[in-house]
Amino acid sequence: MAGGAGLAKRLGTFVSGLLECGAFCGIIFGWASLVFVLKERGYFRWLCQPSPTNHTEGLDCSAQDEQFSLVFTIGSFMNNFMTFPMGVVFDRFGTLAARLIAISLYAGGTLLVAFSTPELAVLLFPAMSMLSVGGILLILTNMQVGNLFGKYRSIIITLYNGAFDSSSAIFLIVKLLYAQGLSLQAMFLFLAACSAWHLLRTLFLMPRTRVPYPLPPGYDYGLQCPGRSRSYRTYEEKRPPEENGPEETPLEPPVPRGEAPPPRTTFRACACSWLFAWHVAWLSVMQLRHYLFIGTLNPLLERLSHGDSDAVSTYTNAFAFTQLCGVLCAPWNGLILDWHKRGKRHRPEGARGALADLRAAVVSLVVTVVQCLLFSVCAAVPVLQVQFATFVLQVISRSFLYGGNAAFLAIAFPPQHFGKLYGLAMALSALVALLQYPCVTLVQGPLQGDPFYVNVGLIAVVLLAFVSPVVVARECRRRAKELEAAGTPLTAPPAAETPAEMPH
């Protein structure tokens, strides 16, 4: 890429994006650690009622737990539901506009937490929602960084989603520093000040619109020094008027010689397909399982430890530490998705390449469901020590879930619809995630704090996710038959020249 962004700049973009995702984007999912601090400070303490049968200070604080659960439910709902309009903003107006909105929301959310008090605990509701929406929009703009690295695209997408999971450990750091005497206000003011770093990265290490795929010759991005700019915008200005620039044309895979171009697929056709519908179901049922576990972890540990605050703190720390491993687990899914691109053999292109990507996605979808099923089984075991295994399975499953979700949508549908489809999938799954609050109410009420039957019911619900890989496998067979009928060979001739890396 002579004259464009060099390897050093692309690596700087990748590493800084990994840091951004790992330190800011998904901090709301460390909610269990922050709840521990908020309870120490007396947030929603007025909801606790005297109860001689309760194990903690003679108080029944189930209403307090429900209120904290409601904060997390609304925050996690907004995390997903607002992804669709934010995805439309990203697709329509580009990276710069999307990131400026994200930075504003994130800074506002951290400031609300910083200036909240037990008397103003209601500020947690808008604060967590703003942190959620800002974080998901930041990672949405970062996933295009994979376009800069060719055949490692899926690995980078899943790695960024793993870093998103690991960012939940930030609230663990808040918990540990709070125990050392640092104030909650000071820590969240620091997070708000980090918005300056986000802004600098937006200006110098991110494109104004989007990173195209495949990359055009001499592609560059970010602000340039006067007189030395060879940015993509300059490339656009120099091209002939009748020539379409890469960002103005649909980012479809190039069609091999002798193969008919595929018909243009509309967003509506993608959104109304069975492939997308069952993928949303796949995402929704497993996300509900994860959200319910995170949102109720604190009362679950209190129940299993019989009110031992030291044990609750130890297990909360252990859970948060395992979340750090999300960034290590996520690339495994990327390796599964890209397995057919490894080695010296010829990589298929065009429709054959898209079919090979989709077949690899079937394996990824099945592995993710199996992991979530094992996690759900362990979470249903009412033994405190078993929760260590639950934590490990949970972080692996969650890393595969979100990385696989983004990668699958990039593989199965046209790239120009990625932002909208990603946002729509997250928004629809958010509606299902609202069921976590009725589940909490059921546990705290009729089930008297025992989540066993709800956990068993969730195991049965997770089994529905196996339908999605079956639907994708049938789609693979349908596409293979269409290619055979059209006379397109499913394997390339051995002597063929290895083509450039194909987009997912």
Short mmCIF file of C-alpha atoms in Angstrom, two decimals:
data_model
loop_
_atom_site.label_atom_id
_atom_site.label_comp_id
_atom_site.label_asym_id
_atom_site.label_seq_id
_atom_site.Cartn_x
_atom_site.Cartn_y
_atom_site.Cartn_z
CA MET A 1 0.00 0.00 0.00
CA ALA A 2 2.63 2.51 -1.10
CA GLY A 3 1.61 6.08 -0.41
CA GLY A 4 -1.13 5.02 2.01
CA ALA A 5 -1.32 4.06 5.66
CA GLY A 6 1.81 2.14 6.58
CA LEU A 7 2.04 -0.91 8.80
CA ALA A 8 3.03 1.18 11.82
CA LYS A 9 -0.08 3.35 11.53
CA ARG A 10 -2.37 0.37 11.01
CA LEU A 11 -0.83 -1.40 14.02
CA GLY A 12 -1.25 1.78 16.05
CA THR A 13 -4.92 1.88 15.07
CA PHE A 14 -5.33 -1.79 15.96
CA VAL A 15 -3.57 -1.59 19.35
CA SER A 16 -5.26 1.66 20.40
CA GLY A 17 -8.62 0.20 19.36
CA LEU A 18 -7.93 -2.91 21.42
CA LEU A 19 -7.14 -0.71 24.42
CA GLU A 20 -10.29 1.35 23.85
CA CYS A 21 -12.51 -1.73 23.67
CA GLY A 22 -10.77 -3.37 26.62
CA ALA A 23 -10.94 -0.38 28.95
CA PHE A 24 -14.16 1.44 28.11
CA CYS A 25 -16.72 -0.18 25.82
CA GLY A 26 -18.37 -2.85 27.99
CA ILE A 27 -17.76 -1.72 31.55
CA ILE A 28 -21.44 -2.06 32.46
CA PHE A 29 -21.01 -5.84 32.42
CA GLY A 30 -18.79 -5.55 35.48
CA TRP A 31 -21.96 -4.47 37.28
CA ALA A 32 -21.53 -7.08 40.07
CA SER A 33 -18.32 -5.36 41.23
CA LEU A 34 -19.86 -1.87 41.13
CA VAL A 35 -22.95 -3.06 43.03
CA PHE A 36 -20.66 -4.15 45.87
CA VAL A 37 -19.32 -0.57 46.11
CA LEU A 38 -22.76 1.03 45.75
CA LYS A 39 -24.14 -1.12 48.56
CA GLU A 40 -21.21 -0.06 50.74
CA ARG A 41 -22.10 3.57 50.08
CA GLY A 42 -25.79 2.99 50.89
CA TYR A 43 -27.42 3.35 47.46
CA PHE A 44 -31.09 2.25 47.68
CA ARG A 45 -30.52 1.28 51.33
CA TRP A 46 -33.92 2.76 52.20
CA LEU A 47 -35.56 -0.18 50.43
CA CYS A 48 -34.23 -2.66 53.02
CA GLN A 49 -36.80 -3.76 55.59
CA PRO A 50 -36.32 -5.38 59.01
CA SER A 51 -36.45 -9.19 58.81
CA PRO A 52 -35.26 -11.46 61.64
CA THR A 53 -34.96 -14.39 59.24
CA ASN A 54 -32.49 -12.63 56.93
CA HIS A 55 -28.81 -13.50 57.26
CA THR A 56 -27.45 -9.99 56.69
CA GLU A 57 -27.76 -7.48 59.54
CA GLY A 58 -31.33 -8.54 60.22
CA LEU A 59 -32.55 -6.79 57.08
CA ASP A 60 -34.48 -8.02 54.09
CA CYS A 61 -32.79 -6.23 51.17
CA SER A 62 -34.50 -8.12 48.34
CA ALA A 63 -36.16 -4.86 47.18
CA GLN A 64 -32.74 -3.20 47.06
CA ASP A 65 -31.42 -6.09 44.95
CA GLU A 66 -34.41 -5.74 42.60
CA GLN A 67 -33.68 -2.03 42.17
CA PHE A 68 -30.03 -2.70 41.31
CA SER A 69 -31.20 -5.42 38.92
CA LEU A 70 -33.57 -2.92 37.29
CA VAL A 71 -30.69 -0.47 36.73
CA PHE A 72 -28.69 -3.21 35.01
CA THR A 73 -31.71 -4.43 33.04
CA ILE A 74 -32.40 -0.96 31.62
CA GLY A 75 -28.72 -0.31 30.96
CA SER A 76 -28.17 -3.61 29.17
CA PHE A 77 -31.43 -3.10 27.24
CA MET A 78 -30.24 0.29 26.02
CA ASN A 79 -26.87 -1.26 25.18
CA ASN A 80 -28.59 -3.44 22.61
CA PHE A 81 -31.74 -1.59 21.63
CA MET A 82 -30.00 1.66 20.70
CA THR A 83 -27.47 -0.18 18.56
CA PHE A 84 -29.89 -0.16 15.61
CA PRO A 85 -30.35 3.63 15.35
CA MET A 86 -26.65 4.04 16.10
CA GLY A 87 -25.86 1.53 13.34
CA VAL A 88 -27.97 3.58 10.93
CA VAL A 89 -26.05 6.70 11.98
CA PHE A 90 -22.77 4.88 11.39
CA ASP A 91 -23.80 3.59 7.96
CA ARG A 92 -25.29 6.93 6.90
CA PHE A 93 -22.92 9.53 8.38
CA GLY A 94 -19.73 7.54 8.95
CA THR A 95 -17.20 7.03 11.71
CA LEU A 96 -16.57 10.62 12.76
CA ALA A 97 -20.21 11.45 13.52
CA ALA A 98 -20.81 8.11 15.26
CA ARG A 99 -17.75 8.45 17.50
CA LEU A 100 -18.53 12.05 18.47
CA ILE A 101 -21.97 10.88 19.64
CA ALA A 102 -20.37 7.94 21.48
CA ILE A 103 -17.81 10.13 23.25
CA SER A 104 -20.51 12.61 24.35
CA LEU A 105 -22.69 9.84 25.78
CA TYR A 106 -19.77 8.16 27.53
CA ALA A 107 -18.53 11.37 29.12
CA GLY A 108 -22.05 12.25 30.24
CA GLY A 109 -22.58 8.81 31.82
CA THR A 110 -19.33 8.88 33.79
CA LEU A 111 -20.07 12.40 35.06
CA LEU A 112 -23.54 11.34 36.25
CA VAL A 113 -22.02 8.48 38.28
CA ALA A 114 -19.31 10.80 39.62
CA PHE A 115 -21.86 13.27 40.98
CA SER A 116 -24.42 10.72 42.15
CA THR A 117 -25.02 10.13 45.86
CA PRO A 118 -27.15 7.68 47.88
CA GLU A 119 -29.80 10.42 47.91
CA LEU A 120 -29.49 10.81 44.12
CA ALA A 121 -29.21 7.08 43.35
CA VAL A 122 -31.79 7.57 40.60
CA LEU A 123 -28.97 9.06 38.48
CA LEU A 124 -27.68 5.51 38.02
CA PHE A 125 -30.50 4.81 35.55
CA PRO A 126 -29.51 7.40 32.89
CA ALA A 127 -25.81 6.98 33.71
CA MET A 128 -25.68 3.24 32.97
CA SER A 129 -27.79 3.70 29.85
CA MET A 130 -25.44 6.39 28.52
CA LEU A 131 -22.36 4.30 29.30
CA SER A 132 -23.96 1.33 27.53
CA VAL A 133 -24.93 3.19 24.35
CA GLY A 134 -21.64 5.06 24.18
CA GLY A 135 -19.65 1.87 24.65
CA ILE A 136 -21.51 -0.18 22.04
CA LEU A 137 -21.14 2.65 19.51
CA LEU A 138 -17.39 2.81 20.15
CA ILE A 139 -16.95 -0.90 19.47
CA LEU A 140 -19.20 -0.68 16.40
CA THR A 141 -16.84 1.89 14.88
CA ASN A 142 -13.81 -0.19 15.87
CA MET A 143 -14.84 -3.45 14.21
CA GLN A 144 -14.07 -2.00 10.77
CA VAL A 145 -10.38 -1.97 11.76
CA GLY A 146 -10.33 -5.63 10.74
CA ASN A 147 -10.67 -4.45 7.13
CA LEU A 148 -7.11 -3.12 7.35
CA PHE A 149 -5.63 -6.59 7.93
CA GLY A 150 -6.89 -8.80 5.10
CA LYS A 151 -7.11 -12.48 6.01
CA TYR A 152 -7.02 -11.73 9.76
CA ARG A 153 -10.32 -9.84 9.57
CA SER A 154 -12.47 -12.33 11.53
CA ILE A 155 -9.78 -12.78 14.17
CA ILE A 156 -9.60 -9.02 14.77
CA ILE A 157 -13.39 -8.67 14.93
CA THR A 158 -13.63 -11.45 17.53
CA LEU A 159 -10.58 -10.08 19.39
CA TYR A 160 -12.23 -6.68 19.72
CA ASN A 161 -15.41 -8.29 21.01
CA GLY A 162 -13.31 -10.23 23.52
CA ALA A 163 -11.73 -6.98 24.65
CA PHE A 164 -15.27 -5.59 25.02
CA ASP A 165 -16.00 -8.46 27.44
CA SER A 166 -12.73 -7.89 29.32
CA SER A 167 -13.61 -4.24 29.92
CA SER A 168 -16.08 -5.39 32.58
CA ALA A 169 -13.01 -5.81 34.82
CA ILE A 170 -12.75 -1.99 35.03
CA PHE A 171 -15.42 -2.00 37.73
CA LEU A 172 -13.30 -4.57 39.60
CA ILE A 173 -10.47 -2.03 39.56
CA VAL A 174 -12.95 0.57 40.85
CA LYS A 175 -13.92 -1.83 43.65
CA LEU A 176 -10.30 -2.55 44.64
CA LEU A 177 -9.26 1.11 44.55
CA TYR A 178 -12.35 2.08 46.56
CA ALA A 179 -11.27 -0.42 49.22
CA GLN A 180 -7.90 1.38 49.29
CA GLY A 181 -9.58 4.69 50.02
CA LEU A 182 -9.94 6.27 46.58
CA SER A 183 -13.30 7.99 46.14
CA LEU A 184 -15.87 6.83 43.60
CA GLN A 185 -16.18 10.40 42.33
CA ALA A 186 -12.45 10.72 41.59
CA MET A 187 -12.37 7.47 39.64
CA PHE A 188 -15.33 8.35 37.44
CA LEU A 189 -14.00 11.87 36.85
CA PHE A 190 -10.84 10.22 35.54
CA LEU A 191 -12.92 8.04 33.19
CA ALA A 192 -14.69 11.18 31.98
CA ALA A 193 -11.33 12.86 31.32
CA CYS A 194 -10.33 9.92 29.10
CA SER A 195 -12.79 11.31 26.56
CA ALA A 196 -9.95 13.54 25.37
CA TRP A 197 -7.99 10.42 24.40
CA HIS A 198 -11.03 9.04 22.53
CA LEU A 199 -11.29 12.32 20.64
CA LEU A 200 -7.62 12.33 19.62
CA ARG A 201 -7.90 8.76 18.39
CA THR A 202 -11.02 9.69 16.41
CA LEU A 203 -9.19 12.50 14.64
CA PHE A 204 -5.84 10.85 13.93
CA LEU A 205 -6.34 7.06 13.88
CA MET A 206 -9.85 6.56 12.49
CA PRO A 207 -11.41 7.29 9.08
CA ARG A 208 -13.91 10.07 8.58
CA THR A 209 -16.38 7.75 6.84
CA ARG A 210 -15.61 3.99 6.83
CA VAL A 211 -12.72 1.66 6.09
CA PRO A 212 -13.53 0.11 2.67
CA TYR A 213 -12.97 -3.56 1.89
CA PRO A 214 -10.97 -4.55 -0.09
CA LEU A 215 -8.68 -1.57 0.49
CA PRO A 216 -8.08 0.65 -2.57
CA PRO A 217 -4.49 1.47 -3.61
CA GLY A 218 -2.87 4.14 -1.46
CA TYR A 219 -5.66 4.11 1.13
CA ASP A 220 -5.01 6.36 4.13
CA TYR A 221 -7.13 7.80 6.92
CA GLY A 222 -7.06 10.30 9.77
CA LEU A 223 -5.83 13.90 9.77
CA GLN A 224 -2.67 14.48 7.73
CA CYS A 225 0.05 17.09 7.87
CA PRO A 226 -0.54 19.96 5.37
CA GLY A 227 1.09 19.28 2.04
CA ARG A 228 1.71 15.60 2.80
CA SER A 229 -1.80 14.22 2.72
CA ARG A 230 -2.40 11.12 0.68
CA SER A 231 -5.62 10.27 2.40
CA TYR A 232 -8.46 8.38 0.82
CA ARG A 233 -10.31 11.66 0.39
CA THR A 234 -7.41 12.89 -1.75
CA TYR A 235 -7.55 9.65 -3.69
CA GLU A 236 -11.24 10.29 -4.34
CA GLU A 237 -10.61 13.84 -5.54
CA LYS A 238 -8.02 12.66 -8.09
CA ARG A 239 -10.05 9.82 -9.60
CA PRO A 240 -12.02 10.45 -12.82
CA PRO A 241 -15.60 11.67 -12.23
CA GLU A 242 -17.10 8.63 -13.92
CA GLU A 243 -15.16 6.20 -11.70
CA ASN A 244 -16.84 5.03 -8.54
CA GLY A 245 -14.77 5.23 -5.36
CA PRO A 246 -14.61 2.20 -3.09
CA GLU A 247 -16.78 3.75 -0.38
CA GLU A 248 -19.44 4.83 -2.84
CA THR A 249 -19.84 1.36 -4.34
CA PRO A 250 -21.34 -1.65 -2.58
CA LEU A 251 -18.53 -3.43 -0.78
CA GLU A 252 -19.28 -6.78 -2.37
CA PRO A 253 -16.69 -9.47 -3.08
CA PRO A 254 -15.13 -9.11 -6.53
CA VAL A 255 -16.62 -11.52 -9.00
CA PRO A 256 -14.18 -14.04 -10.53
CA ARG A 257 -13.83 -14.16 -14.29
CA GLY A 258 -16.54 -16.26 -15.90
CA GLU A 259 -18.87 -16.01 -12.91
CA ALA A 260 -22.09 -14.01 -13.08
CA PRO A 261 -22.37 -11.14 -10.61
CA PRO A 262 -24.78 -11.84 -7.72
CA PRO A 263 -28.05 -9.91 -7.56
CA ARG A 264 -28.04 -6.80 -5.37
CA THR A 265 -29.46 -7.70 -1.93
CA THR A 266 -31.52 -5.04 -0.16
CA PHE A 267 -31.49 -4.41 3.57
CA ARG A 268 -35.14 -5.40 3.80
CA ALA A 269 -34.47 -8.75 2.12
CA CYS A 270 -31.65 -9.43 4.60
CA ALA A 271 -33.68 -8.41 7.64
CA CYS A 272 -36.71 -10.50 6.59
CA SER A 273 -34.74 -13.67 5.83
CA TRP A 274 -34.98 -16.83 7.94
CA LEU A 275 -31.20 -16.77 8.19
CA PHE A 276 -31.31 -13.46 10.03
CA ALA A 277 -34.41 -14.30 12.08
CA TRP A 278 -32.94 -17.50 13.53
CA HIS A 279 -29.62 -15.79 14.13
CA VAL A 280 -31.43 -13.19 16.23
CA ALA A 281 -33.06 -16.03 18.17
CA TRP A 282 -29.61 -17.63 18.61
CA LEU A 283 -28.23 -14.36 19.99
CA SER A 284 -31.27 -13.51 22.13
CA VAL A 285 -31.66 -16.69 24.16
CA MET A 286 -27.98 -16.93 25.06
CA GLN A 287 -27.71 -13.22 25.79
CA LEU A 288 -30.69 -13.49 28.16
CA ARG A 289 -28.89 -16.28 30.01
CA HIS A 290 -25.74 -14.16 30.38
CA TYR A 291 -27.53 -10.97 31.37
CA LEU A 292 -29.58 -12.72 34.03
CA PHE A 293 -26.47 -14.30 35.50
CA ILE A 294 -24.54 -11.00 35.63
CA GLY A 295 -27.50 -9.00 36.96
CA THR A 296 -28.25 -11.45 39.80
CA LEU A 297 -24.71 -12.55 40.68
CA ASN A 298 -24.51 -10.50 43.87
CA PRO A 299 -27.72 -11.88 45.50
CA LEU A 300 -26.83 -15.37 44.22
CA LEU A 301 -23.46 -15.27 45.98
CA GLU A 302 -25.06 -13.88 49.12
CA ARG A 303 -27.51 -16.80 49.14
CA LEU A 304 -24.94 -19.52 48.45
CA SER A 305 -22.48 -18.09 51.02
CA HIS A 306 -25.24 -17.63 53.66
CA GLY A 307 -24.54 -13.91 53.89
CA ASP A 308 -20.75 -14.12 54.34
CA SER A 309 -19.62 -10.72 53.00
CA ASP A 310 -15.97 -11.81 52.75
CA ALA A 311 -16.95 -14.80 50.58
CA VAL A 312 -19.18 -12.58 48.43
CA SER A 313 -16.28 -10.16 47.91
CA THR A 314 -13.85 -12.98 47.07
CA TYR A 315 -16.16 -14.59 44.53
CA THR A 316 -17.08 -11.20 43.03
CA ASN A 317 -13.37 -10.51 42.52
CA ALA A 318 -12.88 -13.98 41.02
CA PHE A 319 -15.72 -13.36 38.55
CA ALA A 320 -14.28 -10.00 37.54
CA PHE A 321 -10.78 -11.45 37.09
CA THR A 322 -12.11 -14.14 34.76
CA GLN A 323 -13.69 -11.42 32.62
CA LEU A 324 -10.18 -10.22 31.80
CA CYS A 325 -9.66 -13.48 29.93
CA GLY A 326 -12.37 -12.56 27.40
CA VAL A 327 -9.77 -10.93 25.15
CA LEU A 328 -7.79 -14.19 25.18
CA CYS A 329 -10.78 -16.45 24.46
CA ALA A 330 -12.39 -14.50 21.61
CA PRO A 331 -9.68 -15.10 18.95
CA TRP A 332 -10.30 -18.86 19.21
CA ASN A 333 -13.61 -18.23 17.51
CA GLY A 334 -11.87 -16.19 14.85
CA LEU A 335 -9.55 -19.12 14.17
CA ILE A 336 -12.60 -21.37 13.70
CA LEU A 337 -14.16 -18.89 11.30
CA ASP A 338 -10.96 -18.47 9.30
CA TRP A 339 -9.72 -22.08 9.40
CA HIS A 340 -10.33 -22.61 5.68
CA LYS A 341 -8.01 -19.70 4.84
CA ARG A 342 -4.97 -21.24 6.48
CA GLY A 343 -2.26 -23.22 4.75
CA LYS A 344 -0.88 -23.04 1.23
CA ARG A 345 -3.95 -24.35 -0.52
CA HIS A 346 -5.90 -22.08 -2.84
CA ARG A 347 -8.46 -19.92 -1.09
CA PRO A 348 -11.80 -19.85 -2.92
CA GLU A 349 -13.11 -16.53 -4.17
CA GLY A 350 -16.43 -14.96 -5.13
CA ALA A 351 -19.51 -17.06 -4.41
CA ARG A 352 -17.32 -20.05 -3.58
CA GLY A 353 -15.44 -18.02 -0.99
CA ALA A 354 -18.67 -16.76 0.58
CA LEU A 355 -19.94 -20.35 0.78
CA ALA A 356 -16.73 -21.52 2.45
CA ASP A 357 -17.03 -18.70 5.02
CA LEU A 358 -20.64 -19.64 5.75
CA ARG A 359 -19.74 -23.30 6.25
CA ALA A 360 -17.08 -22.31 8.77
CA ALA A 361 -19.70 -20.20 10.57
CA VAL A 362 -21.83 -23.32 11.18
CA VAL A 363 -19.07 -24.82 13.33
CA SER A 364 -18.67 -21.54 15.24
CA LEU A 365 -22.41 -21.30 15.95
CA VAL A 366 -22.61 -24.88 17.26
CA VAL A 367 -19.54 -24.52 19.49
CA THR A 368 -20.96 -21.31 20.99
CA VAL A 369 -24.30 -22.97 21.87
CA VAL A 370 -22.54 -25.96 23.48
CA GLN A 371 -20.46 -23.61 25.62
CA CYS A 372 -23.53 -21.67 26.75
CA LEU A 373 -25.33 -24.91 27.57
CA LEU A 374 -22.44 -26.06 29.80
CA PHE A 375 -22.35 -22.65 31.46
CA SER A 376 -26.11 -22.78 32.11
CA VAL A 377 -25.85 -26.24 33.68
CA CYS A 378 -23.09 -25.12 36.07
CA ALA A 379 -25.01 -21.95 36.97
CA ALA A 380 -27.97 -24.11 38.02
CA VAL A 381 -25.90 -26.07 40.55
CA PRO A 382 -26.54 -24.49 44.01
CA VAL A 383 -22.99 -25.04 45.30
CA LEU A 384 -20.75 -22.05 45.92
CA GLN A 385 -17.49 -23.73 44.83
CA VAL A 386 -19.01 -24.78 41.48
CA GLN A 387 -19.34 -21.10 40.60
CA PHE A 388 -15.61 -20.94 39.82
CA ALA A 389 -16.26 -23.29 36.88
CA THR A 390 -19.37 -21.24 36.02
CA PHE A 391 -17.26 -18.07 35.81
CA VAL A 392 -14.77 -19.69 33.42
CA LEU A 393 -17.45 -21.14 31.15
CA GLN A 394 -19.37 -17.88 31.22
CA VAL A 395 -16.48 -15.75 29.97
CA ILE A 396 -15.58 -18.23 27.21
CA SER A 397 -19.20 -18.52 26.10
CA ARG A 398 -19.77 -14.77 26.15
CA SER A 399 -16.59 -14.09 24.17
CA PHE A 400 -17.68 -16.57 21.49
CA LEU A 401 -21.23 -15.20 21.51
CA TYR A 402 -20.52 -11.54 20.69
CA GLY A 403 -17.48 -12.11 18.51
CA GLY A 404 -19.35 -14.80 16.58
CA ASN A 405 -22.41 -12.58 16.24
CA ALA A 406 -20.46 -9.74 14.60
CA ALA A 407 -18.38 -12.07 12.42
CA PHE A 408 -21.42 -14.05 11.25
CA LEU A 409 -23.28 -10.91 10.17
CA ALA A 410 -20.18 -9.78 8.28
CA ILE A 411 -19.96 -13.21 6.60
CA ALA A 412 -23.59 -13.94 5.77
CA PHE A 413 -24.81 -10.55 4.54
CA PRO A 414 -23.56 -7.71 2.27
CA PRO A 415 -21.06 -5.43 4.03
CA GLN A 416 -22.93 -2.22 3.18
CA HIS A 417 -25.74 -3.39 5.50
CA PHE A 418 -23.49 -4.49 8.38
CA GLY A 419 -24.11 -1.53 10.69
CA LYS A 420 -27.88 -1.68 10.27
CA LEU A 421 -28.11 -5.49 10.59
CA TYR A 422 -25.80 -5.54 13.60
CA GLY A 423 -27.86 -2.83 15.24
CA LEU A 424 -31.17 -4.49 14.38
CA ALA A 425 -30.01 -7.85 15.76
CA MET A 426 -28.88 -6.22 19.00
CA ALA A 427 -32.09 -4.17 19.26
CA LEU A 428 -34.36 -7.21 18.81
CA SER A 429 -32.30 -9.23 21.28
CA ALA A 430 -32.68 -6.34 23.74
CA LEU A 431 -36.45 -6.86 23.77
CA VAL A 432 -35.91 -10.49 24.78
CA ALA A 433 -33.35 -9.39 27.40
CA LEU A 434 -36.11 -7.43 29.18
CA LEU A 435 -37.40 -10.81 30.41
CA GLN A 436 -34.56 -10.84 32.94
CA TYR A 437 -36.46 -8.46 35.23
CA PRO A 438 -39.63 -10.64 35.44
CA CYS A 439 -37.31 -13.58 36.10
CA VAL A 440 -35.69 -11.69 38.99
CA THR A 441 -39.12 -10.76 40.35
CA LEU A 442 -40.19 -14.40 40.13
CA VAL A 443 -37.10 -15.54 42.03
CA GLN A 444 -37.37 -12.86 44.72
CA GLY A 445 -41.13 -13.40 45.12
CA PRO A 446 -42.85 -16.77 44.63
CA LEU A 447 -39.58 -18.76 44.60
CA GLN A 448 -38.36 -17.05 47.81
CA GLY A 449 -34.90 -16.28 46.48
CA ASP A 450 -34.18 -19.73 45.04
CA PRO A 451 -33.28 -19.43 41.32
CA PHE A 452 -33.03 -23.21 40.67
CA TYR A 453 -36.24 -23.61 38.67
CA VAL A 454 -35.59 -20.47 36.63
CA ASN A 455 -32.11 -21.77 35.82
CA VAL A 456 -33.52 -25.11 34.68
CA GLY A 457 -36.03 -23.30 32.48
CA LEU A 458 -33.23 -21.25 30.94
CA ILE A 459 -31.35 -24.45 30.05
CA ALA A 460 -34.38 -25.53 28.01
CA VAL A 461 -34.54 -22.09 26.34
CA VAL A 462 -30.85 -22.20 25.37
CA LEU A 463 -31.50 -25.44 23.47
CA LEU A 464 -33.52 -23.37 20.97
CA ALA A 465 -30.26 -21.79 19.82
CA PHE A 466 -29.31 -25.05 18.06
CA VAL A 467 -31.90 -24.23 15.38
CA SER A 468 -29.76 -21.41 13.96
CA PRO A 469 -26.76 -23.55 12.85
CA VAL A 470 -29.22 -26.02 11.31
CA VAL A 471 -30.77 -23.19 9.27
CA VAL A 472 -27.32 -21.95 8.22
CA ALA A 473 -26.29 -25.50 7.18
CA ARG A 474 -29.42 -25.77 5.02
CA GLU A 475 -28.60 -22.39 3.47
CA CYS A 476 -25.12 -23.69 2.65
CA ARG A 477 -26.60 -26.70 0.86
CA ARG A 478 -29.02 -24.46 -1.06
CA ARG A 479 -26.24 -22.15 -2.21
CA ALA A 480 -24.04 -25.10 -3.18
CA LYS A 481 -26.83 -26.51 -5.36
CA GLU A 482 -27.33 -23.12 -7.01
CA LEU A 483 -23.63 -22.87 -7.81
CA GLU A 484 -23.58 -26.38 -9.24
CA ALA A 485 -26.67 -25.64 -11.33
CA ALA A 486 -24.99 -22.48 -12.63
CA GLY A 487 -21.93 -24.48 -13.60
CA THR A 488 -19.63 -22.82 -11.02
CA PRO A 489 -17.12 -25.32 -9.61
CA LEU A 490 -17.06 -25.50 -5.81
CA THR A 491 -13.33 -26.08 -5.77
CA ALA A 492 -10.80 -24.01 -7.64
CA PRO A 493 -8.33 -25.57 -10.05
CA PRO A 494 -5.03 -26.48 -8.32
CA ALA A 495 -2.98 -24.34 -10.69
CA ALA A 496 -5.07 -21.23 -10.11
CA GLU A 497 -3.29 -18.19 -8.76
CA THR A 498 -4.08 -17.38 -5.13
CA PRO A 499 -6.39 -14.36 -5.16
CA ALA A 500 -6.50 -11.48 -2.78
CA GLU A 501 -8.25 -12.03 0.52
CA MET A 502 -12.01 -12.00 0.19
CA PRO A 503 -14.32 -10.06 2.49
CA HIS A 504 -16.67 -11.94 4.75
#
